Amino acid sequence: MSELCYQLDLLKAMNQKLNAKERMYRLICDSVDNAFLYYAFDRDEIATLGKWDDFFDFEVTEVKDIPLLFDAVEETYIMPLRDALFVEKTKKTSATVECMMKDRRRWMRFLVNVIYDEDHRPTDKVVCVENISKLKTQSDELAYMAYYDGMTGLYNRNYFVRLLGDLLRKAEEAKNIVSVMLIDIDDFKKVNDGLGMVVGDELVQQFGSFLKSFEGDQVIVCHMSSDVYCMAIYDPVGSRSVEHIHKQIHKRTQEPFVLSSGQSVPITVSVGVAEYPEASTSALELINCAEIVMFKGKGLGKDTIQYFDTPILNEFIHTVEIENKLREAVFQNNFIMYFQPQYFTGTRKLRGMEALVRWKDGDDHMISPATFIPIAEKNGAIIPIGNWVVEQSIKQYAQWSEQYGVHFVMSINISALQYGKDNFVSFLLSLLEKYHVHPTQIELEITESILIDDFEGVSAKLRQLRDCGIRISLDDFGTGFSSLSYLKKLPIDTLKIDKSFIDTVLTDSATRIITESIINMVKTLGFESIAEGVEHEEQLDYLQQVGCDVIQGYLLGKPQSPEEIENLLKRL
């Protein structure tokens, strides 16, 4: 009897221990945000634990109830879920599958683990169901950030390059063409500066939405940066041809973009086009070629489309080489000065000289100012170059004046960037004092382009310089943005008639009328007139007859080195 009591007590204790473990497991399952399904193969028993009732509105109490799970997910995920839940059929121990639920609001991850006995027969299976909706949303957001531009919703630059690379590989296999269009909104900085960045951003968004309408299986579009977009077209024919798409873009930009504020903003765009495999076989190089020709088009006039060709690329490479050499030349002051004499028309006596900078590169090649000056103006190198020219010109004049006892006018070209510097006036006056040169012997040549952005500011500086005795000359009159209205407002002494007029003044009646009108107007205003580019005696005779004061050109003196000028001064 005592033995039986002992056995009963032992079973009771073991039962209490099992109940305690079951409570512990249930407590653990209930304390996590997952649902569990347990299946015992030998007993054919199923139990659900954890947050099952929160995840599903049905019970799974038998194996035949498992298909209820298939009905709860989107159709696309039924077969992957079936394979995972019955992973023991493949003799594997685990499987994982992520499924979108039928409500299309939730994502569930099903993790299945199976335990096998020594004979590799399944004994137990646990399915852990995890709600990953939040994680999926975050993942989708990260994926969006990785592939798309946040402002426009178009592909971003990095992903676009990847997709373009795929198109190029596809085109290589099929022996097909891929066109890349780089699209830039003209004068976008004026929109930002004049209307504000908020307006600029909305304009970028609206234009980006318009470009998105071209997207398809064979066309991809991205927002490269700021106001620049890029489009890649596989097999560009028919409605996908560059010409057709550009025509549609041009048609859209004929109408202004109406913003949410009610503002109407008109725009034009410049487009550069490069094709695989003609321009390049690399995605990045293809984009670069399109960018090169786009900027080439901008230089020729806005609202244009420019197609890639080899000469344009060679020109760009040459410009880059010049720019790199120019930086080194600026650092080493590797420039030389030439001077071109100016003569009074009636007496042919020396009036003065124009200081001209020349550059001989490291390979001993003379590079034309027409080539390197525009580059220097774009990259800012014109300021150190210009300052060097000013000082060298004044220094050279001081040496000649002291050595030969001559007095003439030294004309020095000044760029808009130099005039824009706050210390320009004090810099110039300090040089005159340093080399003991009287201000009346110096003439500063300005072009009309200097006046466009800040007429009042430039005029104030010119008046300050003229008050000190420095002469002011307006160069290249008639070729830029000539306006008769500002001539009476400018403190100038001299007006230079551009060479383009002198070239045809003897053969073209319209040019003669304009030239004579300029000379008469200059005389009436009390200015001095200088004709540039005089190369023939007939031109000189004509200019003398119509009353031009001074001539400059190859007829009486080409640009010369300081040594050649000294020979001229010795004969005076």
Coordinates of C-alpha atoms in Angstrom, one line a residue:
M1 CA 0.0 0.0 0.0
S2 CA 2.8 2.3 0.9
E3 CA 4.5 1.5 -2.5
L4 CA 1.3 2.5 -4.4
C5 CA 1.0 5.7 -2.4
Y6 CA 4.6 6.5 -3.3
Q7 CA 3.9 5.9 -7.0
L8 CA 0.8 8.2 -6.8
D9 CA 2.8 10.9 -5.1
L10 CA 5.5 10.6 -7.7
L11 CA 3.1 10.9 -10.6
K12 CA 1.4 13.8 -8.9
A13 CA 4.7 15.6 -8.5
M14 CA 5.7 14.9 -12.1
N15 CA 2.3 16.2 -13.3
Q16 CA 2.7 19.3 -11.2
K17 CA 6.2 19.8 -12.8
L18 CA 4.8 19.4 -16.3
N19 CA 2.0 21.8 -15.6
A20 CA 4.5 24.3 -14.2
K21 CA 6.6 24.0 -17.4
E22 CA 3.5 24.3 -19.6
R23 CA 2.6 27.5 -17.7
M24 CA 6.1 28.8 -18.1
Y25 CA 6.1 28.1 -21.9
R26 CA 2.7 29.7 -22.3
L27 CA 3.8 32.7 -20.3
I28 CA 6.9 33.0 -22.5
C29 CA 4.8 32.7 -25.7
D30 CA 2.2 35.2 -24.4
S31 CA 4.9 37.8 -23.4
V32 CA 6.2 38.1 -27.0
D33 CA 4.4 39.8 -29.9
N34 CA 4.4 36.6 -32.0
A35 CA 1.9 33.9 -32.7
F36 CA 2.8 30.2 -32.5
L37 CA 1.4 27.0 -33.9
Y38 CA 2.7 23.7 -32.5
Y39 CA 2.1 20.3 -34.1
A40 CA 3.0 16.9 -32.6
F41 CA 3.3 14.3 -35.5
D42 CA 2.9 11.2 -33.3
R43 CA -0.2 12.4 -31.6
D44 CA -1.5 14.4 -34.6
E45 CA -2.2 17.3 -32.2
I46 CA -2.2 21.0 -33.0
A47 CA -2.0 23.9 -30.5
T48 CA -1.9 27.7 -31.0
L49 CA -0.1 30.0 -28.6
G50 CA 0.9 33.6 -28.1
K51 CA -0.9 36.4 -30.0
W52 CA -2.7 34.0 -32.3
D53 CA -6.1 35.6 -31.6
D54 CA -4.7 39.0 -32.3
F55 CA -3.2 37.9 -35.7
F56 CA -6.0 35.7 -37.0
D57 CA -9.8 35.6 -36.7
F58 CA -9.9 31.8 -37.0
E59 CA -8.7 28.8 -34.9
V60 CA -6.4 26.0 -36.1
T61 CA -7.2 22.9 -34.0
E62 CA -6.6 20.2 -36.6
V63 CA -4.4 19.6 -39.6
K64 CA -7.4 20.1 -41.9
D65 CA -7.6 23.7 -40.6
I66 CA -4.2 24.7 -41.9
P67 CA -5.6 25.7 -45.4
L68 CA -7.3 28.6 -43.5
L69 CA -3.8 30.2 -43.4
F70 CA -3.6 30.0 -47.2
D71 CA -6.9 31.9 -47.5
A72 CA -5.5 34.7 -45.3
V73 CA -2.7 35.6 -47.6
E74 CA -2.5 37.2 -51.0
E75 CA -2.8 34.7 -53.8
T76 CA 0.8 35.3 -54.9
Y77 CA 2.1 34.0 -51.6
I78 CA -0.1 30.8 -51.2
M79 CA 2.4 28.4 -52.8
P80 CA 5.5 29.8 -51.0
L81 CA 3.6 29.5 -47.7
R82 CA 2.4 26.0 -48.5
D83 CA 6.0 24.9 -49.2
A84 CA 7.2 26.5 -45.9
L85 CA 4.5 25.0 -43.7
F86 CA 5.1 21.5 -45.0
V87 CA 8.9 21.8 -45.1
E88 CA 9.2 18.2 -43.7
K89 CA 8.3 16.9 -47.1
T90 CA 11.7 18.1 -48.4
K91 CA 13.4 16.6 -45.2
K92 CA 14.6 20.1 -44.3
T93 CA 14.6 21.4 -40.7
S94 CA 13.5 25.0 -41.3
A95 CA 11.9 27.4 -43.7
T96 CA 11.0 31.1 -43.8
V97 CA 8.6 33.0 -45.9
E98 CA 7.2 36.6 -45.9
C99 CA 3.6 37.0 -47.0
M100 CA 1.3 40.0 -47.6
M101 CA -2.0 39.4 -46.0
K102 CA -5.3 39.6 -47.9
D103 CA -6.1 43.0 -46.2
R104 CA -3.0 44.3 -48.0
R105 CA -2.2 46.3 -44.9
R106 CA -0.2 43.7 -43.0
W107 CA 2.9 41.6 -43.7
M108 CA 3.6 38.3 -41.8
R109 CA 6.8 36.3 -41.6
F110 CA 6.3 32.6 -41.1
L111 CA 9.3 30.8 -39.5
V112 CA 9.0 27.0 -39.5
N113 CA 11.2 24.6 -37.5
V114 CA 10.9 20.7 -37.5
I115 CA 12.5 18.2 -35.1
Y116 CA 13.3 14.7 -36.4
D117 CA 14.0 11.5 -34.4
E118 CA 17.0 9.2 -34.9
D119 CA 15.3 7.6 -37.9
H120 CA 14.9 11.1 -39.4
R121 CA 11.1 11.0 -39.0
P122 CA 9.5 14.3 -38.0
T123 CA 8.3 14.4 -34.4
D124 CA 7.5 18.1 -33.7
K125 CA 6.9 21.3 -35.7
V126 CA 6.7 24.9 -34.5
V127 CA 5.5 27.7 -36.7
C128 CA 6.4 31.2 -35.4
V129 CA 4.3 34.0 -37.0
E130 CA 5.8 37.5 -36.8
N131 CA 4.0 40.8 -37.8
I132 CA 6.7 42.6 -39.9
S133 CA 4.4 45.3 -41.3
K134 CA 6.4 48.1 -39.6
L135 CA 9.7 46.6 -40.6
K136 CA 8.4 46.2 -44.2
T137 CA 7.3 49.8 -44.3
Q138 CA 10.7 51.0 -43.1
S139 CA 12.4 48.7 -45.6
D140 CA 10.2 50.1 -48.4
E141 CA 11.1 53.6 -47.4
L142 CA 14.8 52.8 -47.4
A143 CA 14.4 51.2 -50.8
Y144 CA 12.6 54.3 -52.1
M145 CA 15.4 56.5 -50.7
A146 CA 18.0 54.2 -52.4
Y147 CA 16.3 54.3 -55.8
Y148 CA 14.2 57.4 -56.1
D149 CA 14.7 61.2 -55.8
G150 CA 12.7 62.6 -52.9
M151 CA 11.8 65.8 -54.6
T152 CA 10.5 64.6 -58.0
G153 CA 9.8 60.9 -57.5
L154 CA 12.0 60.1 -60.5
Y155 CA 14.9 57.7 -60.3
N156 CA 17.9 59.2 -58.5
R157 CA 21.3 59.5 -60.2
N158 CA 22.9 56.4 -58.7
Y159 CA 20.1 54.0 -59.5
F160 CA 19.7 55.6 -63.0
V161 CA 23.3 54.8 -63.8
R162 CA 22.7 51.2 -62.8
L163 CA 19.6 50.9 -64.9
L164 CA 21.4 52.6 -67.8
G165 CA 24.2 50.0 -67.5
D166 CA 21.6 47.3 -67.8
L167 CA 20.2 48.9 -70.9
L168 CA 23.7 49.1 -72.5
R169 CA 24.3 45.4 -71.8
K170 CA 21.0 44.6 -73.3
A171 CA 21.7 46.8 -76.3
E172 CA 25.2 45.2 -76.8
E173 CA 23.6 41.7 -77.0
A174 CA 20.8 42.9 -79.4
K175 CA 23.1 45.2 -81.4
N176 CA 20.8 48.1 -80.6
I177 CA 21.0 51.8 -79.8
V178 CA 20.5 53.6 -76.5
S179 CA 20.1 57.4 -76.6
V180 CA 20.8 59.6 -73.5
M181 CA 19.2 63.0 -73.2
L182 CA 20.5 65.5 -70.6
I183 CA 17.9 68.2 -70.0
D184 CA 18.7 71.4 -68.2
I185 CA 16.3 74.3 -67.4
D186 CA 17.7 77.5 -68.8
D187 CA 18.5 80.4 -66.4
F188 CA 17.1 78.4 -63.4
K189 CA 19.3 80.4 -61.0
K190 CA 17.3 83.5 -61.9
V191 CA 14.1 81.7 -60.9
N192 CA 15.6 80.7 -57.5
D193 CA 17.1 84.2 -57.0
G194 CA 14.1 86.1 -58.2
L195 CA 11.2 84.1 -57.0
G196 CA 12.7 82.0 -54.2
M197 CA 13.8 78.4 -53.6
V198 CA 10.3 77.2 -52.8
V199 CA 9.1 78.3 -56.2
G200 CA 12.2 76.8 -57.7
D201 CA 11.6 73.5 -56.0
E202 CA 8.0 73.3 -57.1
L203 CA 9.0 74.1 -60.7
V204 CA 11.5 71.3 -60.6
Q205 CA 8.8 69.0 -59.3
Q206 CA 6.3 69.9 -61.9
F207 CA 8.7 69.6 -64.8
G208 CA 9.9 66.3 -63.3
S209 CA 6.3 65.1 -63.3
F210 CA 6.0 66.0 -66.9
L211 CA 9.1 64.1 -67.8
K212 CA 7.9 61.1 -65.9
S213 CA 5.1 60.7 -68.4
F214 CA 7.7 59.4 -70.9
E215 CA 8.7 56.5 -68.7
G216 CA 8.1 53.0 -69.9
D217 CA 9.7 49.6 -70.5
Q218 CA 12.2 51.2 -72.9
V219 CA 12.5 54.7 -71.3
I220 CA 13.9 55.7 -67.9
V221 CA 14.1 59.2 -66.4
C222 CA 16.1 60.6 -63.5
H223 CA 16.6 63.8 -61.6
M224 CA 20.3 64.3 -61.7
S225 CA 20.6 67.5 -59.6
S226 CA 19.0 70.9 -59.1
D227 CA 17.4 71.7 -62.5
V228 CA 19.1 68.8 -64.5
Y229 CA 17.4 65.7 -65.6
C230 CA 18.5 62.7 -67.7
M231 CA 16.5 60.3 -69.9
A232 CA 17.7 57.1 -71.4
I233 CA 15.9 55.5 -74.4
Y234 CA 16.4 52.0 -75.6
D235 CA 15.8 51.5 -79.3
P236 CA 14.8 55.2 -79.9
V237 CA 12.3 55.0 -82.7
G238 CA 8.8 56.2 -83.4
S239 CA 7.2 57.8 -80.3
R240 CA 10.4 56.9 -78.4
S241 CA 12.7 58.8 -80.8
V242 CA 14.7 61.7 -79.4
E243 CA 13.2 64.0 -82.0
H244 CA 9.6 63.1 -81.0
I245 CA 10.3 63.4 -77.2
H246 CA 12.2 66.7 -77.7
K247 CA 9.2 68.0 -79.8
Q248 CA 6.9 67.1 -76.9
I249 CA 9.1 68.8 -74.4
H250 CA 9.4 71.9 -76.5
K251 CA 5.6 72.0 -77.0
R252 CA 5.1 71.8 -73.2
T253 CA 7.6 74.6 -72.5
Q254 CA 5.6 76.9 -74.8
E255 CA 3.1 77.2 -72.0
P256 CA 4.2 78.5 -68.5
F257 CA 4.1 76.2 -65.5
V258 CA 1.3 77.3 -63.1
L259 CA 2.4 76.8 -59.5
S260 CA 0.2 76.3 -56.4
S261 CA 0.6 80.0 -55.5
G262 CA -1.0 80.9 -58.8
Q263 CA 2.3 82.2 -60.2
S264 CA 3.0 81.4 -63.9
V265 CA 6.7 80.6 -64.6
P266 CA 7.8 80.3 -68.3
I267 CA 10.9 78.2 -68.9
T268 CA 13.0 76.9 -71.8
V269 CA 15.4 73.9 -71.7
S270 CA 18.6 73.0 -73.3
V271 CA 19.1 69.4 -74.3
G272 CA 22.3 67.4 -75.0
V273 CA 22.1 64.0 -76.7
A274 CA 24.6 61.2 -76.9
E275 CA 24.1 57.7 -78.3
Y276 CA 25.5 54.3 -77.5
P277 CA 27.7 53.0 -79.0
E278 CA 28.7 56.0 -81.1
A279 CA 29.6 58.3 -78.2
S280 CA 30.6 55.8 -75.6
T281 CA 30.0 52.3 -74.3
S282 CA 30.1 53.3 -70.6
A283 CA 27.0 54.6 -68.8
L284 CA 28.9 57.4 -67.0
E285 CA 30.8 58.5 -70.1
L286 CA 27.6 58.5 -72.1
I287 CA 26.0 60.9 -69.6
N288 CA 29.2 63.0 -69.6
C289 CA 29.1 63.2 -73.4
A290 CA 25.5 64.4 -73.3
E291 CA 26.4 67.0 -70.7
I292 CA 29.3 68.3 -72.8
V293 CA 27.1 68.9 -75.8
M294 CA 24.3 70.3 -73.7
F295 CA 26.7 73.0 -72.4
K296 CA 27.9 73.5 -76.0
G297 CA 24.3 74.1 -77.0
K298 CA 23.9 76.6 -74.1
G299 CA 26.9 78.5 -75.4
L300 CA 25.3 78.8 -78.9
G301 CA 22.0 79.9 -77.5
K302 CA 19.4 78.6 -75.0
D303 CA 16.3 76.5 -75.8
T304 CA 18.4 74.3 -78.0
I305 CA 19.1 70.6 -78.7
Q306 CA 22.7 69.6 -79.4
Y307 CA 23.9 66.2 -80.6
F308 CA 27.2 64.6 -79.7
D309 CA 29.9 64.4 -82.3
T310 CA 33.6 63.8 -82.1
P311 CA 34.8 67.4 -82.8
I312 CA 32.7 68.7 -79.9
L313 CA 34.4 66.1 -77.6
N314 CA 37.8 67.0 -78.9
E315 CA 37.1 70.7 -78.3
F316 CA 36.0 69.9 -74.8
I317 CA 39.1 67.9 -74.1
H318 CA 41.3 70.7 -75.5
T319 CA 39.5 73.2 -73.3
V320 CA 40.1 71.0 -70.2
E321 CA 43.8 70.7 -71.1
I322 CA 44.0 74.5 -71.6
E323 CA 42.3 75.0 -68.2
N324 CA 44.7 72.7 -66.4
K325 CA 47.7 74.3 -68.0
L326 CA 46.3 77.7 -67.2
R327 CA 46.1 77.0 -63.5
E328 CA 49.8 76.1 -63.6
A329 CA 50.6 79.3 -65.6
V330 CA 48.7 81.5 -63.1
F331 CA 50.6 79.9 -60.2
Q332 CA 54.0 80.6 -62.0
N333 CA 53.0 83.9 -63.6
N334 CA 53.9 82.3 -66.9
F335 CA 52.7 85.1 -69.1
I336 CA 54.3 87.8 -71.3
M337 CA 53.2 91.3 -72.3
Y338 CA 52.8 92.6 -75.8
F339 CA 51.9 96.2 -76.7
Q340 CA 50.1 97.5 -79.8
P341 CA 50.7 101.2 -80.8
Q342 CA 47.8 103.6 -81.4
Y343 CA 48.3 106.6 -83.7
F344 CA 46.5 109.9 -84.3
T345 CA 44.8 109.7 -87.6
G346 CA 45.9 113.1 -89.0
T347 CA 49.5 113.3 -87.8
R348 CA 50.3 109.6 -87.5
K349 CA 52.0 110.4 -84.2
L350 CA 52.0 108.0 -81.3
R351 CA 49.0 108.4 -79.1
G352 CA 49.5 105.4 -76.8
M353 CA 49.6 101.7 -76.6
E354 CA 47.2 98.9 -75.7
A355 CA 48.7 96.3 -73.3
L356 CA 48.0 92.8 -74.4
V357 CA 48.7 89.6 -72.4
R358 CA 50.2 86.6 -74.2
W359 CA 50.7 83.1 -72.9
K360 CA 53.3 80.6 -74.1
D361 CA 52.6 77.2 -72.5
G362 CA 55.1 74.7 -71.2
D363 CA 55.3 73.1 -74.7
D364 CA 56.4 76.5 -76.1
H365 CA 53.1 76.9 -77.9
M366 CA 51.6 80.4 -78.1
I367 CA 48.0 80.2 -77.0
S368 CA 45.7 82.9 -78.3
P369 CA 44.0 85.2 -75.8
A370 CA 40.7 84.5 -77.6
T371 CA 41.2 80.9 -76.4
F372 CA 42.4 81.3 -72.8
I373 CA 40.7 84.6 -71.7
P374 CA 37.1 83.2 -71.9
I375 CA 38.3 80.1 -69.9
A376 CA 40.0 82.3 -67.3
E377 CA 36.9 84.4 -67.0
K378 CA 34.8 81.2 -66.3
N379 CA 37.1 79.7 -63.7
G380 CA 38.1 82.9 -62.0
A381 CA 41.7 82.8 -63.1
I382 CA 41.2 86.2 -64.9
I383 CA 41.5 88.0 -61.5
P384 CA 45.1 87.0 -60.8
I385 CA 46.0 87.2 -64.5
G386 CA 44.3 90.6 -64.8
N387 CA 46.0 92.0 -61.7
W388 CA 49.4 90.8 -63.0
V389 CA 48.7 92.5 -66.4
V390 CA 47.7 95.8 -64.6
E391 CA 50.9 95.8 -62.6
Q392 CA 53.2 94.8 -65.4
S393 CA 51.7 97.4 -67.7
I394 CA 52.1 100.2 -65.2
K395 CA 55.6 99.1 -64.3
Q396 CA 56.6 98.9 -67.9
Y397 CA 55.2 102.4 -68.6
A398 CA 57.2 103.8 -65.7
Q399 CA 60.4 102.2 -67.0
W400 CA 59.9 103.5 -70.6
S401 CA 58.9 107.0 -69.3
E402 CA 62.0 107.3 -67.2
Q403 CA 64.4 105.7 -69.8
Y404 CA 63.2 107.5 -73.0
G405 CA 61.5 110.5 -71.5
V406 CA 58.3 109.9 -73.4
H407 CA 54.7 110.3 -72.3
F408 CA 51.8 108.5 -73.9
V409 CA 48.6 106.7 -72.9
M410 CA 48.9 103.1 -71.6
S411 CA 45.5 101.3 -72.3
I412 CA 44.8 98.3 -70.1
N413 CA 41.9 95.9 -70.5
I414 CA 39.9 95.2 -67.3
S415 CA 37.5 92.3 -66.9
A416 CA 34.1 92.4 -65.2
L417 CA 35.4 90.2 -62.4
Q418 CA 38.2 92.6 -61.6
Y419 CA 35.8 95.6 -61.5
G420 CA 33.6 93.6 -59.2
K421 CA 36.3 93.3 -56.5
D422 CA 35.7 95.8 -53.7
N423 CA 39.4 96.6 -53.5
F424 CA 39.9 97.2 -57.2
V425 CA 40.1 101.0 -57.0
S426 CA 42.5 101.1 -54.1
F427 CA 44.6 98.3 -55.8
L428 CA 45.0 100.4 -58.9
L429 CA 45.8 103.6 -57.2
S430 CA 48.4 101.9 -55.0
L431 CA 50.2 100.7 -58.1
L432 CA 50.2 104.1 -59.6
E433 CA 51.8 105.5 -56.4
K434 CA 54.2 102.6 -56.2
Y435 CA 55.6 103.1 -59.7
H436 CA 55.2 106.9 -59.7
V437 CA 52.9 107.0 -62.7
H438 CA 50.5 109.9 -63.2
P439 CA 46.9 108.7 -63.4
T440 CA 46.3 110.7 -66.7
Q441 CA 48.7 108.4 -68.5
I442 CA 46.6 105.3 -67.8
E443 CA 43.4 104.4 -69.7
L444 CA 41.2 101.5 -68.6
E445 CA 39.3 99.7 -71.3
I446 CA 36.0 98.2 -70.4
T447 CA 33.5 96.3 -72.5
E448 CA 29.7 96.8 -72.5
S449 CA 29.1 93.4 -70.9
I450 CA 30.6 94.9 -67.6
L451 CA 27.6 97.2 -67.3
I452 CA 24.8 94.7 -67.7
D453 CA 24.6 93.2 -64.2
D454 CA 25.4 96.3 -62.1
F455 CA 25.3 99.5 -64.1
E456 CA 25.1 101.8 -61.1
G457 CA 27.9 100.1 -59.2
V458 CA 30.3 100.0 -62.1
S459 CA 29.5 103.6 -63.0
A460 CA 30.3 104.7 -59.5
K461 CA 33.7 103.1 -59.6
L462 CA 34.4 104.6 -63.0
R463 CA 33.6 108.0 -61.7
Q464 CA 35.8 107.5 -58.8
L465 CA 38.7 106.5 -61.1
R466 CA 38.0 109.3 -63.5
D467 CA 38.0 111.8 -60.7
C468 CA 41.5 110.7 -59.9
G469 CA 42.5 111.4 -63.6
I470 CA 42.4 107.9 -65.0
R471 CA 41.0 107.8 -68.5
I472 CA 38.1 105.4 -69.3
S473 CA 37.6 103.8 -72.7
L474 CA 34.5 101.8 -73.9
D475 CA 35.8 98.9 -76.0
D476 CA 34.2 97.0 -78.9
F477 CA 31.3 99.4 -79.2
G478 CA 28.5 98.2 -81.4
T479 CA 29.1 94.4 -81.0
G480 CA 27.5 93.7 -77.6
F481 CA 24.5 95.3 -75.9
S482 CA 25.1 98.8 -77.2
S483 CA 22.7 101.3 -75.8
L484 CA 22.9 105.0 -76.7
S485 CA 21.0 105.8 -73.5
Y486 CA 23.8 104.9 -71.2
L487 CA 26.6 106.7 -73.1
K488 CA 25.5 110.0 -71.7
K489 CA 25.5 108.5 -68.2
L490 CA 29.0 106.9 -68.3
P491 CA 32.1 108.8 -67.3
I492 CA 34.1 107.8 -70.4
D493 CA 36.7 109.6 -72.5
T494 CA 37.2 107.3 -75.4
L495 CA 35.0 105.0 -77.5
K496 CA 36.6 102.3 -79.6
I497 CA 34.9 101.2 -82.9
D498 CA 35.1 97.5 -83.3
K499 CA 37.2 95.8 -86.0
S500 CA 34.1 94.2 -87.5
F501 CA 33.0 97.6 -88.7
I502 CA 36.3 98.6 -90.1
D503 CA 36.6 95.3 -92.1
T504 CA 33.7 96.2 -94.3
V505 CA 33.5 99.9 -94.0
L506 CA 34.7 100.4 -97.6
T507 CA 32.5 97.8 -99.2
D508 CA 29.2 98.0 -97.3
S509 CA 27.1 101.1 -97.4
A510 CA 25.2 100.2 -94.2
T511 CA 28.4 99.7 -92.3
R512 CA 29.6 103.1 -93.5
I513 CA 26.5 104.8 -92.3
I514 CA 26.7 103.2 -88.9
T515 CA 30.5 104.0 -88.6
E516 CA 30.0 107.6 -89.6
S517 CA 27.1 108.0 -87.2
I518 CA 29.2 106.6 -84.3
I519 CA 32.1 109.0 -85.1
N520 CA 29.7 112.0 -85.3
M521 CA 27.9 111.0 -82.1
V522 CA 31.3 110.5 -80.3
K523 CA 32.5 113.9 -81.5
T524 CA 29.2 115.6 -80.3
L525 CA 29.5 114.0 -76.9
G526 CA 33.0 115.2 -76.6
F527 CA 34.6 111.7 -76.6
E528 CA 37.7 110.5 -78.5
S529 CA 37.2 107.9 -81.2
I530 CA 39.5 105.0 -81.9
A531 CA 39.1 102.6 -84.8
E532 CA 40.4 99.1 -84.3
G533 CA 41.8 96.7 -86.9
V534 CA 43.0 99.2 -89.5
E535 CA 45.0 97.2 -92.0
H536 CA 44.9 99.2 -95.3
E537 CA 45.8 102.7 -96.3
E538 CA 42.3 103.1 -97.9
Q539 CA 40.8 102.5 -94.5
L540 CA 43.0 105.0 -92.9
D541 CA 42.2 107.6 -95.6
Y542 CA 38.5 107.0 -95.1
L543 CA 38.7 107.3 -91.3
Q544 CA 40.7 110.5 -91.6
Q545 CA 38.0 112.0 -93.9
V546 CA 35.1 111.2 -91.6
G547 CA 36.9 112.6 -88.6
C548 CA 38.0 109.5 -86.6
D549 CA 40.6 110.6 -84.0
V550 CA 42.9 107.6 -83.5
I551 CA 43.6 104.3 -85.4
Q552 CA 45.0 101.0 -84.1
G553 CA 45.9 98.1 -86.4
Y554 CA 48.4 96.2 -88.4
L555 CA 48.8 99.0 -90.9
L556 CA 50.9 101.2 -88.5
G557 CA 51.7 98.7 -85.8
K558 CA 51.0 95.1 -84.9
P559 CA 51.2 93.8 -81.3
Q560 CA 54.9 93.9 -80.4
S561 CA 57.2 92.6 -77.7
P562 CA 58.7 95.1 -75.2
E563 CA 62.0 94.9 -77.0
E564 CA 60.4 95.9 -80.3
I565 CA 58.5 98.7 -78.6
E566 CA 61.8 100.1 -77.3
N567 CA 63.2 100.3 -80.8
L568 CA 60.1 102.3 -81.7
L569 CA 60.5 104.6 -78.7
K570 CA 64.2 105.2 -79.6
R571 CA 63.1 106.7 -82.9
L572 CA 60.6 109.2 -81.4

